[in-house]
C-alpha positions as semicolon CSV with decimal commas, in nm:
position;residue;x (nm);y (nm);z (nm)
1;X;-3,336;-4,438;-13,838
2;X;-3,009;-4,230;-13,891
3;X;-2,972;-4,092;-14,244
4;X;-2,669;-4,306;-14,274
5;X;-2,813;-4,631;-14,237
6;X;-3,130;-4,502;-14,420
7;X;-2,862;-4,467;-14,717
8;X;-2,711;-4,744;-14,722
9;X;-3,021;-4,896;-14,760
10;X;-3,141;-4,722;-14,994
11;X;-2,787;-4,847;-15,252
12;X;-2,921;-5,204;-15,146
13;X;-3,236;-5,214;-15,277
14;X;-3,128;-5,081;-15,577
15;X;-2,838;-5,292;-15,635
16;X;-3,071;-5,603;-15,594
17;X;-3,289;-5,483;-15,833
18;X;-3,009;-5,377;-16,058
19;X;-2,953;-5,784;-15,992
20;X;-3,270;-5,933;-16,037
21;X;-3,330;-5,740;-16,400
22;X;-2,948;-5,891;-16,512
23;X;-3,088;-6,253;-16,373
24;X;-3,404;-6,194;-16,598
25;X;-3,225;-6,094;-16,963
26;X;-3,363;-5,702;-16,964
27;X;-3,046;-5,573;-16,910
28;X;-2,673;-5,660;-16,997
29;X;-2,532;-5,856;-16,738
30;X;-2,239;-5,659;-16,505
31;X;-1,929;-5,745;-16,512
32;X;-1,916;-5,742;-16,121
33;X;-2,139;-5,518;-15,899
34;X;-2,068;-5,439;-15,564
35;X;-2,199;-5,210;-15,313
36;X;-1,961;-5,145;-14,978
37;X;-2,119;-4,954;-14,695
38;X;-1,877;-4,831;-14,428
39;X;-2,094;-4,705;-14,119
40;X;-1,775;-4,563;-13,936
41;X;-1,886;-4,397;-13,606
42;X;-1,621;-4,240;-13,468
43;X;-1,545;-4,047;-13,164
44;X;-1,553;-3,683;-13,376
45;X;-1,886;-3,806;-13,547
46;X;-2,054;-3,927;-13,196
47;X;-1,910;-3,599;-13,009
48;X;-2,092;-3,408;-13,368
49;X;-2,443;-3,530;-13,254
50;X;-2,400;-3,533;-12,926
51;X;-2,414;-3,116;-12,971
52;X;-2,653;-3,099;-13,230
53;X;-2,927;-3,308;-13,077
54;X;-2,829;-3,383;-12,739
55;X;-2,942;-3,770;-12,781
56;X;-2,819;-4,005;-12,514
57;X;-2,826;-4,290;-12,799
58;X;-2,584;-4,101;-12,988
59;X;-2,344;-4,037;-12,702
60;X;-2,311;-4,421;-12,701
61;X;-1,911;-4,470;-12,871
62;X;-1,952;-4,709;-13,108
63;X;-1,613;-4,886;-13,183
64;X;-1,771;-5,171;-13,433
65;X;-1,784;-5,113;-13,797
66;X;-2,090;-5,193;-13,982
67;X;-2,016;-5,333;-14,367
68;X;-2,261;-5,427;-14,637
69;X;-2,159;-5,615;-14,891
70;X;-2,390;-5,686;-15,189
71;X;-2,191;-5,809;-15,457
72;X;-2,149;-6,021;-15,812
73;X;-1,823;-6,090;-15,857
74;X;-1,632;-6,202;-16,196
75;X;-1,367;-6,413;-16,203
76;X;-1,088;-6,383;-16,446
77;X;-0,747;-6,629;-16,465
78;X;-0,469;-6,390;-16,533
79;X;-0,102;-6,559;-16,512
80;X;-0,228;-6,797;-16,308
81;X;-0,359;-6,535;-16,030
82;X;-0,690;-6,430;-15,984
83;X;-0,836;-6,076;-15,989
84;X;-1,194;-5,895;-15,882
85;X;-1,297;-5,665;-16,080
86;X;-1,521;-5,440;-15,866
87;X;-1,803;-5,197;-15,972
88;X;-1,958;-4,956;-15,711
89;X;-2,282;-4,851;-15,723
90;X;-2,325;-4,454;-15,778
91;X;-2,492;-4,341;-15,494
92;X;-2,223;-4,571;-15,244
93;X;-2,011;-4,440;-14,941
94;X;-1,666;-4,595;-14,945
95;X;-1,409;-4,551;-14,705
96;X;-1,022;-4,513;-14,838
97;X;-0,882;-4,910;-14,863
98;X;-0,584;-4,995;-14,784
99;X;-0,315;-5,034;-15,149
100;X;-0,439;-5,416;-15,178
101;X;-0,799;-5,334;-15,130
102;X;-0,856;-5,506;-14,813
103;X;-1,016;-5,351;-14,508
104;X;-0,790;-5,241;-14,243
105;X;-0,969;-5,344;-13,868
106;X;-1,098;-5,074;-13,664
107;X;-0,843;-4,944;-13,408
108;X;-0,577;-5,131;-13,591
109;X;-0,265;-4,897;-13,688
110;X;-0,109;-4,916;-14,056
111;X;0,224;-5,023;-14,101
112;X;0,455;-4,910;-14,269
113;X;0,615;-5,055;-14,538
114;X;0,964;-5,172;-14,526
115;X;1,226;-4,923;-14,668
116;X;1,461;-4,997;-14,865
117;X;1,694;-4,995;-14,567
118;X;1,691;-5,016;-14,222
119;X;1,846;-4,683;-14,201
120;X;1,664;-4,511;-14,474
121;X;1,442;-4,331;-14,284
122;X;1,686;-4,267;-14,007
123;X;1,961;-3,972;-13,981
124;X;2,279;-4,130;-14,045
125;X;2,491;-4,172;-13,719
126;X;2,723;-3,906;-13,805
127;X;2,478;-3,624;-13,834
128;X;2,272;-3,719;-13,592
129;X;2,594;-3,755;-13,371
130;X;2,753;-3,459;-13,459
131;X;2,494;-3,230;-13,575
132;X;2,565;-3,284;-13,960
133;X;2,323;-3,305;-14,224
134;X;2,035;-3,525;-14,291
135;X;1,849;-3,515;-14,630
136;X;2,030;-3,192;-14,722
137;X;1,933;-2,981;-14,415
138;X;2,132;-2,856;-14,150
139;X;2,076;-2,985;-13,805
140;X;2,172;-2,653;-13,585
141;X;2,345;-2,732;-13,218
142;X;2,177;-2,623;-12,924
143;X;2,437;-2,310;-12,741
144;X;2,525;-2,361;-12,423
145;X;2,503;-2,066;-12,226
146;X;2,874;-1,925;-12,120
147;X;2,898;-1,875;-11,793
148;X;3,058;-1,525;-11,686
149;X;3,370;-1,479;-11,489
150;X;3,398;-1,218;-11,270
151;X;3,693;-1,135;-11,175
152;X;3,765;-1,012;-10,807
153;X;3,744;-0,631;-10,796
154;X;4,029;-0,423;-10,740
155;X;4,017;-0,135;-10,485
156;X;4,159;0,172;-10,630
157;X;4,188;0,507;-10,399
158;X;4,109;0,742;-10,618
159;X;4,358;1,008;-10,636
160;X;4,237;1,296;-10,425
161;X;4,438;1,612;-10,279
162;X;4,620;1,587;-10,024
163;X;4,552;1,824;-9,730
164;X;4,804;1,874;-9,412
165;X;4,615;1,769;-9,097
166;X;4,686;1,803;-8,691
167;X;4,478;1,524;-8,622
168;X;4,613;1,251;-8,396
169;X;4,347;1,003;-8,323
170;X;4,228;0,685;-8,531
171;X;3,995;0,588;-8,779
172;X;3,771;0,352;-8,817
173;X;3,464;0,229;-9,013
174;X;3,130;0,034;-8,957
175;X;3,087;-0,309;-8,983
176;X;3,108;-0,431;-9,372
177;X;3,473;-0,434;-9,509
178;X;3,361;-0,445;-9,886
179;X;3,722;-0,591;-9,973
180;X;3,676;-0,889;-9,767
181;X;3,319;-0,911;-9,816
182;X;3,337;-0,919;-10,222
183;X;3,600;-1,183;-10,288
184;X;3,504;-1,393;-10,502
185;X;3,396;-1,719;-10,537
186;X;3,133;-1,599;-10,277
187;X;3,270;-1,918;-10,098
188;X;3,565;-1,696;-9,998
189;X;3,380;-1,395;-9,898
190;X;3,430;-1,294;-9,528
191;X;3,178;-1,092;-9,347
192;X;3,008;-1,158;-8,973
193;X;2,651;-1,046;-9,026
194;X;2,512;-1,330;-9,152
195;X;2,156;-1,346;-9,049
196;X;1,829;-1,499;-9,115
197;X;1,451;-1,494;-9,040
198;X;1,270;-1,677;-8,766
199;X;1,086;-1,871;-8,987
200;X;1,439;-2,046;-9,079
201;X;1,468;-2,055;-8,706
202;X;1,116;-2,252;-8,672
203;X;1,265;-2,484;-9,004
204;X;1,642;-2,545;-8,900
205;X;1,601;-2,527;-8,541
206;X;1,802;-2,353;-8,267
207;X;2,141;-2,542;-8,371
208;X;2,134;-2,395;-8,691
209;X;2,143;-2,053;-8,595
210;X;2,388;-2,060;-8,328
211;X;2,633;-2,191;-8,624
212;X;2,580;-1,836;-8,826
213;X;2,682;-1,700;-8,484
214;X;3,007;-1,906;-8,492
215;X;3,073;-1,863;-8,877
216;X;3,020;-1,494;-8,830
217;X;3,276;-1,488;-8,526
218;X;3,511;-1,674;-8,696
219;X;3,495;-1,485;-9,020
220;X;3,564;-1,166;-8,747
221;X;3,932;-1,295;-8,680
222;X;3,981;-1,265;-9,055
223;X;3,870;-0,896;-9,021
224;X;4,063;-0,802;-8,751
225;X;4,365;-0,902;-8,899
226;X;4,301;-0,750;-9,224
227;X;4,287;-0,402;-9,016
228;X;4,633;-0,440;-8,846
229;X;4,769;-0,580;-9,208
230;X;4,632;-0,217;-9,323
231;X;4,704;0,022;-9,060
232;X;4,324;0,022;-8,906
233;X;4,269;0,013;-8,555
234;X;3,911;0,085;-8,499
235;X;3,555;-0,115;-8,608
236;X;3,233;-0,153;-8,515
237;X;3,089;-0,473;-8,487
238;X;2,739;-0,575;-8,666
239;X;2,423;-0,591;-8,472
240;X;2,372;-0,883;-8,594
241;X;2,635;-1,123;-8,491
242;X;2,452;-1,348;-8,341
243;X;2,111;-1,358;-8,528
244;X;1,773;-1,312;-8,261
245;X;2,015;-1,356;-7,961
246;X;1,814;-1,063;-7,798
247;X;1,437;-1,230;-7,885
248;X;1,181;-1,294;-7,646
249;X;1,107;-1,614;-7,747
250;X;1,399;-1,733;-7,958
251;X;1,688;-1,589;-7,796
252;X;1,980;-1,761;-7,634
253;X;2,294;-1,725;-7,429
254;X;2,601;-1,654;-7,600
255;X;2,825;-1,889;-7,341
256;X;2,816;-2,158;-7,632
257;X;3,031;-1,955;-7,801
258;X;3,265;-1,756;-7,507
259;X;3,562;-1,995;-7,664
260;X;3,612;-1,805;-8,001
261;X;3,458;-1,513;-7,896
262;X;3,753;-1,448;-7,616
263;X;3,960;-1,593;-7,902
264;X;3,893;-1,292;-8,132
265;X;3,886;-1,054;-7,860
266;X;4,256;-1,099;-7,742
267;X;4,339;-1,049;-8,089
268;X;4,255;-0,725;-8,095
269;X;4,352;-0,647;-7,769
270;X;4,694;-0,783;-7,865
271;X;4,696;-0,541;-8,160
272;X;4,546;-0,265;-7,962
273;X;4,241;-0,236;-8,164
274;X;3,931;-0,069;-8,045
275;X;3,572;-0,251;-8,113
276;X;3,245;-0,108;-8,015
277;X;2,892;-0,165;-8,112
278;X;2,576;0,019;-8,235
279;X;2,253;-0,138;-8,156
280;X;1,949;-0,067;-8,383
281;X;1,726;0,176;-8,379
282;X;1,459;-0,049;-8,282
283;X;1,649;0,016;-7,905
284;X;1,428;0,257;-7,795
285;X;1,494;0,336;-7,451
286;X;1,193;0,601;-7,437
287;X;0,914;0,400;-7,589
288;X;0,551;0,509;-7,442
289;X;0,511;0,101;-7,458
290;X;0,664;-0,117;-7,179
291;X;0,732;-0,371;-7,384
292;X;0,899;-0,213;-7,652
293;X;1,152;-0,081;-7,324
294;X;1,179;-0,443;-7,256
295;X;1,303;-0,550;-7,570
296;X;1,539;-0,246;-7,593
297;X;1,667;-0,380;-7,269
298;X;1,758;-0,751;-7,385
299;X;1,930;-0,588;-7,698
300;X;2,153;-0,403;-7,472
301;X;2,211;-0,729;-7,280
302;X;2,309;-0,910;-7,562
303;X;2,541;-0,691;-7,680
304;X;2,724;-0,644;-7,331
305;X;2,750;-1,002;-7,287
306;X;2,901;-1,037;-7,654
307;X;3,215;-0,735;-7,566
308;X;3,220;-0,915;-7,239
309;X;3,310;-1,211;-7,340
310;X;3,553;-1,088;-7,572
311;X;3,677;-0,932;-7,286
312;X;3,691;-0,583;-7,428
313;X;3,754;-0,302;-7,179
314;X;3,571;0,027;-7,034
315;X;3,665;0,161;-7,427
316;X;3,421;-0,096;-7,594
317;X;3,086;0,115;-7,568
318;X;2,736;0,094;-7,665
319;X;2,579;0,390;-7,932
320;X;2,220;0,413;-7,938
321;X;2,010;0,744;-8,029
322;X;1,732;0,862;-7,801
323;X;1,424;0,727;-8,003
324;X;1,124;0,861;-8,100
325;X;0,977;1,150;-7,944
326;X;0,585;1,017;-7,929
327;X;0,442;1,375;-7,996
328;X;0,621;1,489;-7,625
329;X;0,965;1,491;-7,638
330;X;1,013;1,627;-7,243
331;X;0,799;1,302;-7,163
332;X;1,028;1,088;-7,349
333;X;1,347;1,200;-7,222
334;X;1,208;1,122;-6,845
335;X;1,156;0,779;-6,958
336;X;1,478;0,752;-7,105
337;X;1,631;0,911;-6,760
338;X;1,393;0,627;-6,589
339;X;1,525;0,340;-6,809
340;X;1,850;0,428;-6,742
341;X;1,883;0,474;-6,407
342;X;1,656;0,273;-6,311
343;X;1,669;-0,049;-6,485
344;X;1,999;-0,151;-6,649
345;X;2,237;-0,400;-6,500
346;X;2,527;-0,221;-6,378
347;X;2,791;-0,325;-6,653
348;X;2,541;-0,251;-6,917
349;X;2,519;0,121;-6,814
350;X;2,877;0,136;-6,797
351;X;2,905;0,079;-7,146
352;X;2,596;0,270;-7,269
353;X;2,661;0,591;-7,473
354;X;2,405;0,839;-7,621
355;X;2,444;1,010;-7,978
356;X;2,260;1,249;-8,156
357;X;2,012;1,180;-8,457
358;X;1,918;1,402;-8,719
359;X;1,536;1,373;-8,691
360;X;1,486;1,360;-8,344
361;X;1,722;1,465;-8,100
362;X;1,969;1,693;-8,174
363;X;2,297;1,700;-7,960
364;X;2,161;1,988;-7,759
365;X;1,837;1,764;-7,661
366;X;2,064;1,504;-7,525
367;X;2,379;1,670;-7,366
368;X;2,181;1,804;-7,012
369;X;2,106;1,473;-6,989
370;X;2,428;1,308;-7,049
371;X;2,554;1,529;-6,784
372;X;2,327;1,428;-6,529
373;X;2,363;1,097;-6,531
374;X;2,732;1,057;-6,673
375;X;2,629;0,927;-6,989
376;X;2,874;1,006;-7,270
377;X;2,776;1,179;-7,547
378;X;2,889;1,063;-7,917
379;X;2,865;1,397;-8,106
380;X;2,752;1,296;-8,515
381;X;2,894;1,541;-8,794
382;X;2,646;1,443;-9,040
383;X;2,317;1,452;-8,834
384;X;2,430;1,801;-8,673
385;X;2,453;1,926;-9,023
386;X;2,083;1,813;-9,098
387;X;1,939;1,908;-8,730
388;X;2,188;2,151;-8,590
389;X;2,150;2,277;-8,241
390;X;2,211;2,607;-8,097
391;X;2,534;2,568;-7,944
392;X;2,840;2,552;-8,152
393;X;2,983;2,191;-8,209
394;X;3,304;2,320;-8,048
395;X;3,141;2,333;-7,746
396;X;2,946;2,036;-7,760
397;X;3,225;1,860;-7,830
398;X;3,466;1,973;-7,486
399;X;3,155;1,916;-7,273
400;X;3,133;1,594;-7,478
401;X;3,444;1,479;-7,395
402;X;3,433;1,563;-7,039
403;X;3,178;1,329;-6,953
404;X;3,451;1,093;-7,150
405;X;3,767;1,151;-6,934
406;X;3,525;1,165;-6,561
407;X;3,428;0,788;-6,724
408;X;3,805;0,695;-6,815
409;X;3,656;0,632;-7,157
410;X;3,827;0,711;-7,495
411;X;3,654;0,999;-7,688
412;X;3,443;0,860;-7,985
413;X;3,264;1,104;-8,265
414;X;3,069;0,982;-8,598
415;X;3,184;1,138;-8,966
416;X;3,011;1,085;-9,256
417;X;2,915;1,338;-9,562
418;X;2,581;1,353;-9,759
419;X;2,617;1,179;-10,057
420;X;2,679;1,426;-10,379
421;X;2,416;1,627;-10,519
422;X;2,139;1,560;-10,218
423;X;1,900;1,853;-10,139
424;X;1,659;1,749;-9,953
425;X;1,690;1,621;-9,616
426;X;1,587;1,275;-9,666
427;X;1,868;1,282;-9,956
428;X;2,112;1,425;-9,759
429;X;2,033;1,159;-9,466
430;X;2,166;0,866;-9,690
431;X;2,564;0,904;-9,651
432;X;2,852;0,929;-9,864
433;X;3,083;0,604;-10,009
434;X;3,372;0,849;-9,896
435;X;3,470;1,133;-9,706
436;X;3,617;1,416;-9,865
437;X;3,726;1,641;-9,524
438;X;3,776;1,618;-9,145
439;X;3,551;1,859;-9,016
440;X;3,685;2,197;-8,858
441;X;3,573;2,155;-8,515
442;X;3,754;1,815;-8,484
443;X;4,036;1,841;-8,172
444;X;4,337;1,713;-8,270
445;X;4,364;1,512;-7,939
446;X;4,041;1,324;-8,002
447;X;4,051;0,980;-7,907
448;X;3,855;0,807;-8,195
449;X;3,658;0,911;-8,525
450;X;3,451;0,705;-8,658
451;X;3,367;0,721;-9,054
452;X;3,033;0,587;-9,134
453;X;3,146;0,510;-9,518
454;X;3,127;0,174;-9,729
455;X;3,485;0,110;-9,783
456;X;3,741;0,085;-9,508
457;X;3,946;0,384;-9,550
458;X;3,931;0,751;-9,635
């Protein structure tokens, strides 16, 4: 038996007694006795002795109140109402009653009682509307969060001194015109190396990323304009025109696209512009693996048939460095001879140029070469700087230029400065927003130089 119940039997027997005593004339007689029991067994109490003695009777919920009710009750006239006058007994367990002293169902919520108002408990319409008071206190309003404006940069040369030069050829820059590219709303920006991954290839399809190829050919025209508007006649184009063109499984023909592509072309042949390409230097034509040749292969394919159809002359060429070395440099030059000779389409090797890096091949590495097989050599300021070679770059740069004019093909050299306060040489590798000077050895008949900065002009 549960110590509650035990209780509440306990107050019963006692009560009766209490009774039976008043019935019999020892006692005074009570006004009105009553014992209430409330057994209330709620889900805290159940959950209680469900942990302390684990008993599978007590994990029963039970949702019925038990009530006792032993009682002698009095009845007094009182304005022509009657009243109860209830005694409990000492050693009774009563629950809280409701204000008129009747029992409120189990489960059953209390209501409230009726203000004086409708609206007494509510905030007034015109706080709650506006944020006003209610009862005295000040209802805060939420902030909304302001939403910057930025406004469209401005491009200011800083001023620099001016130097006399000799030079006679053009400048040009790579790829990203930052005033195009950061006009704002971002809606407006123009670039063409909009890109992706092949995952959003496997999602979107093949449609879908033959249209960044057309956006980013379109957005070109803009660019090529903006370069005769300011007096620039010289720009490489991104690698990555046309997004995975060059993949073995994902690639695709650029004939969807020959329309605007010969579109943007004979603008700049109309303007006289000159537009050349640089593929990555994942295009390694002197891999020790075959298939990493292949690949460097379909890059080089793709990026003919993209000048081609533009229908850019002998002048539009292709820069690539010679690649890794794979611990035998001598080895990987004869593959590089192989590759070339051996295994590009003819109107790919015409366009094919070689350059010098500075980690790998230095311009004295790759200029034998270059002579041998008429391959033009791109001579780069910047990486001679960090791996110079033996021979002067004055001499590099007539035998250079030879190959050039045996090819019929304008000159081209790289510029570019270390950017400020770089020491070491994988600081002085990353390059300059600007350049400061044209470099001694340059010839004042050189065809092209090429500025490898951020912004479009020097």
């Amino acid at each position: 038996m549960s110590p509650m119940r035990a209780h509440a039997l306990r107050s019963i027997t006692t009560t009766k007694a209490a009774l039976d005593q008043e019935a019999e004339g020892s006692v005074e007689p009570l006004a009105s006795t009553v014992t209430q029991v409330h057994i209330h067994r709620d889900a805290a109490e159940v959950k209680s002795r469900r942990k302390s003695k684990g008993s599978a009777t007590a994990a029963r919920k039970v949702k019925v109140e038990e009530q006792t009710v032993v009682h002698s009750e009095a009845t007094v006239k009182t304005k022509g109402r009657q009243k109860s006058k209830k005694t409990l007994a000492p050693d009774s367990k009563v629950l809280p009653a409701e204000a008129d002293g009747a029992s409120r169902p189990l489960g059953q919520k209390r209501k409230r009682k009726d203000a004086a108002s409708d609206t007494e408990f509510a905030p007034s319409s015109a706080s709650a509307e506006a944020g006003g008071t209610n009862d005295g206190e000040t209802v805060k309003e939420k902030k909304k969060r302001k939403v910057k404006v930025r406004e469209e940069p401005v491009y200011i040369i800083p001023d620099v001194e001016k130097k006399q030069t000799t030079f006679k050829g053009r400048l040009g820059y790579a790829c990203l015109n930052t005033v195009l590219r950061n006009k704002k709303p971002a809606t407006d920006s123009i670039f063409c190396s909009r890109t992706c991954r092949i995952d959003s290839i496997k999602k979107n399809g093949m449609d879908w990323v033959k249209t960044l190829g057309r956006r980013n050919v379109e957005d070109l025209l803009h660019m090529i304009q903006w370069n005769e508007d300011n007096n620039i006649k010289f720009m490489r184009l991104s690698s990555e025109m046309f997004p995975f063109a060059s993949h073995s499984k994902y690639g695709y023909s650029l004939e969807y696209c020959s329309e605007i592509l010969a579109k943007a072309g004979a603008l700049a042949n109309k303007y006289g512009h000159r537009l050349t390409v640089h593929p990555g230097q994942y295009t390694q034509l002197g891999s020790n693996k075959p298939a990493v040749i292949d690949s460097a292969i379909r890059e080089l394919d793709y990026h003919c048939q993209m000048l081609d159809l533009m229908g850019i002359g002998p002048d539009g060429v292709m820069v690539v460095h010679g690649g890794g070395v794979y611990e035998d440099k001598s080895a990987a030059l004869a593959r590089i001879k192989h590759t070339v000779s051996q295994r590009l389409a003819p109107n790919v090797r015409a366009r094919l140029v070689l350059e010098n890096d500075e980690m790998c091949y230095n311009a004295e590495d790759l200029l034998p070469l270059c002579e041998e097989l008429e391959i033009p050599l791109v001579f780069d300021y910047h990486h001679d700087q960090i791996y110079p070679s033996s021979i002067p770059p004055s001499e590099i740069i007539a035998r250079a230029n030879a190959i050039f004019a045996k090819r019929g093909i304008k000159p081209k050299q790289h510029l570019s400065e270390p950017r400020p306060g770089a020491v070491t040489v994988m600081e002085r590798r990353a390059h300059a927003d600007r350049c400061e000077n044209l470099p001694p050895d340059l010839p004042d008949d050189m065809g092209g130089l090429f500025t490898e900065t951020r912004l479009a002009v020097i």
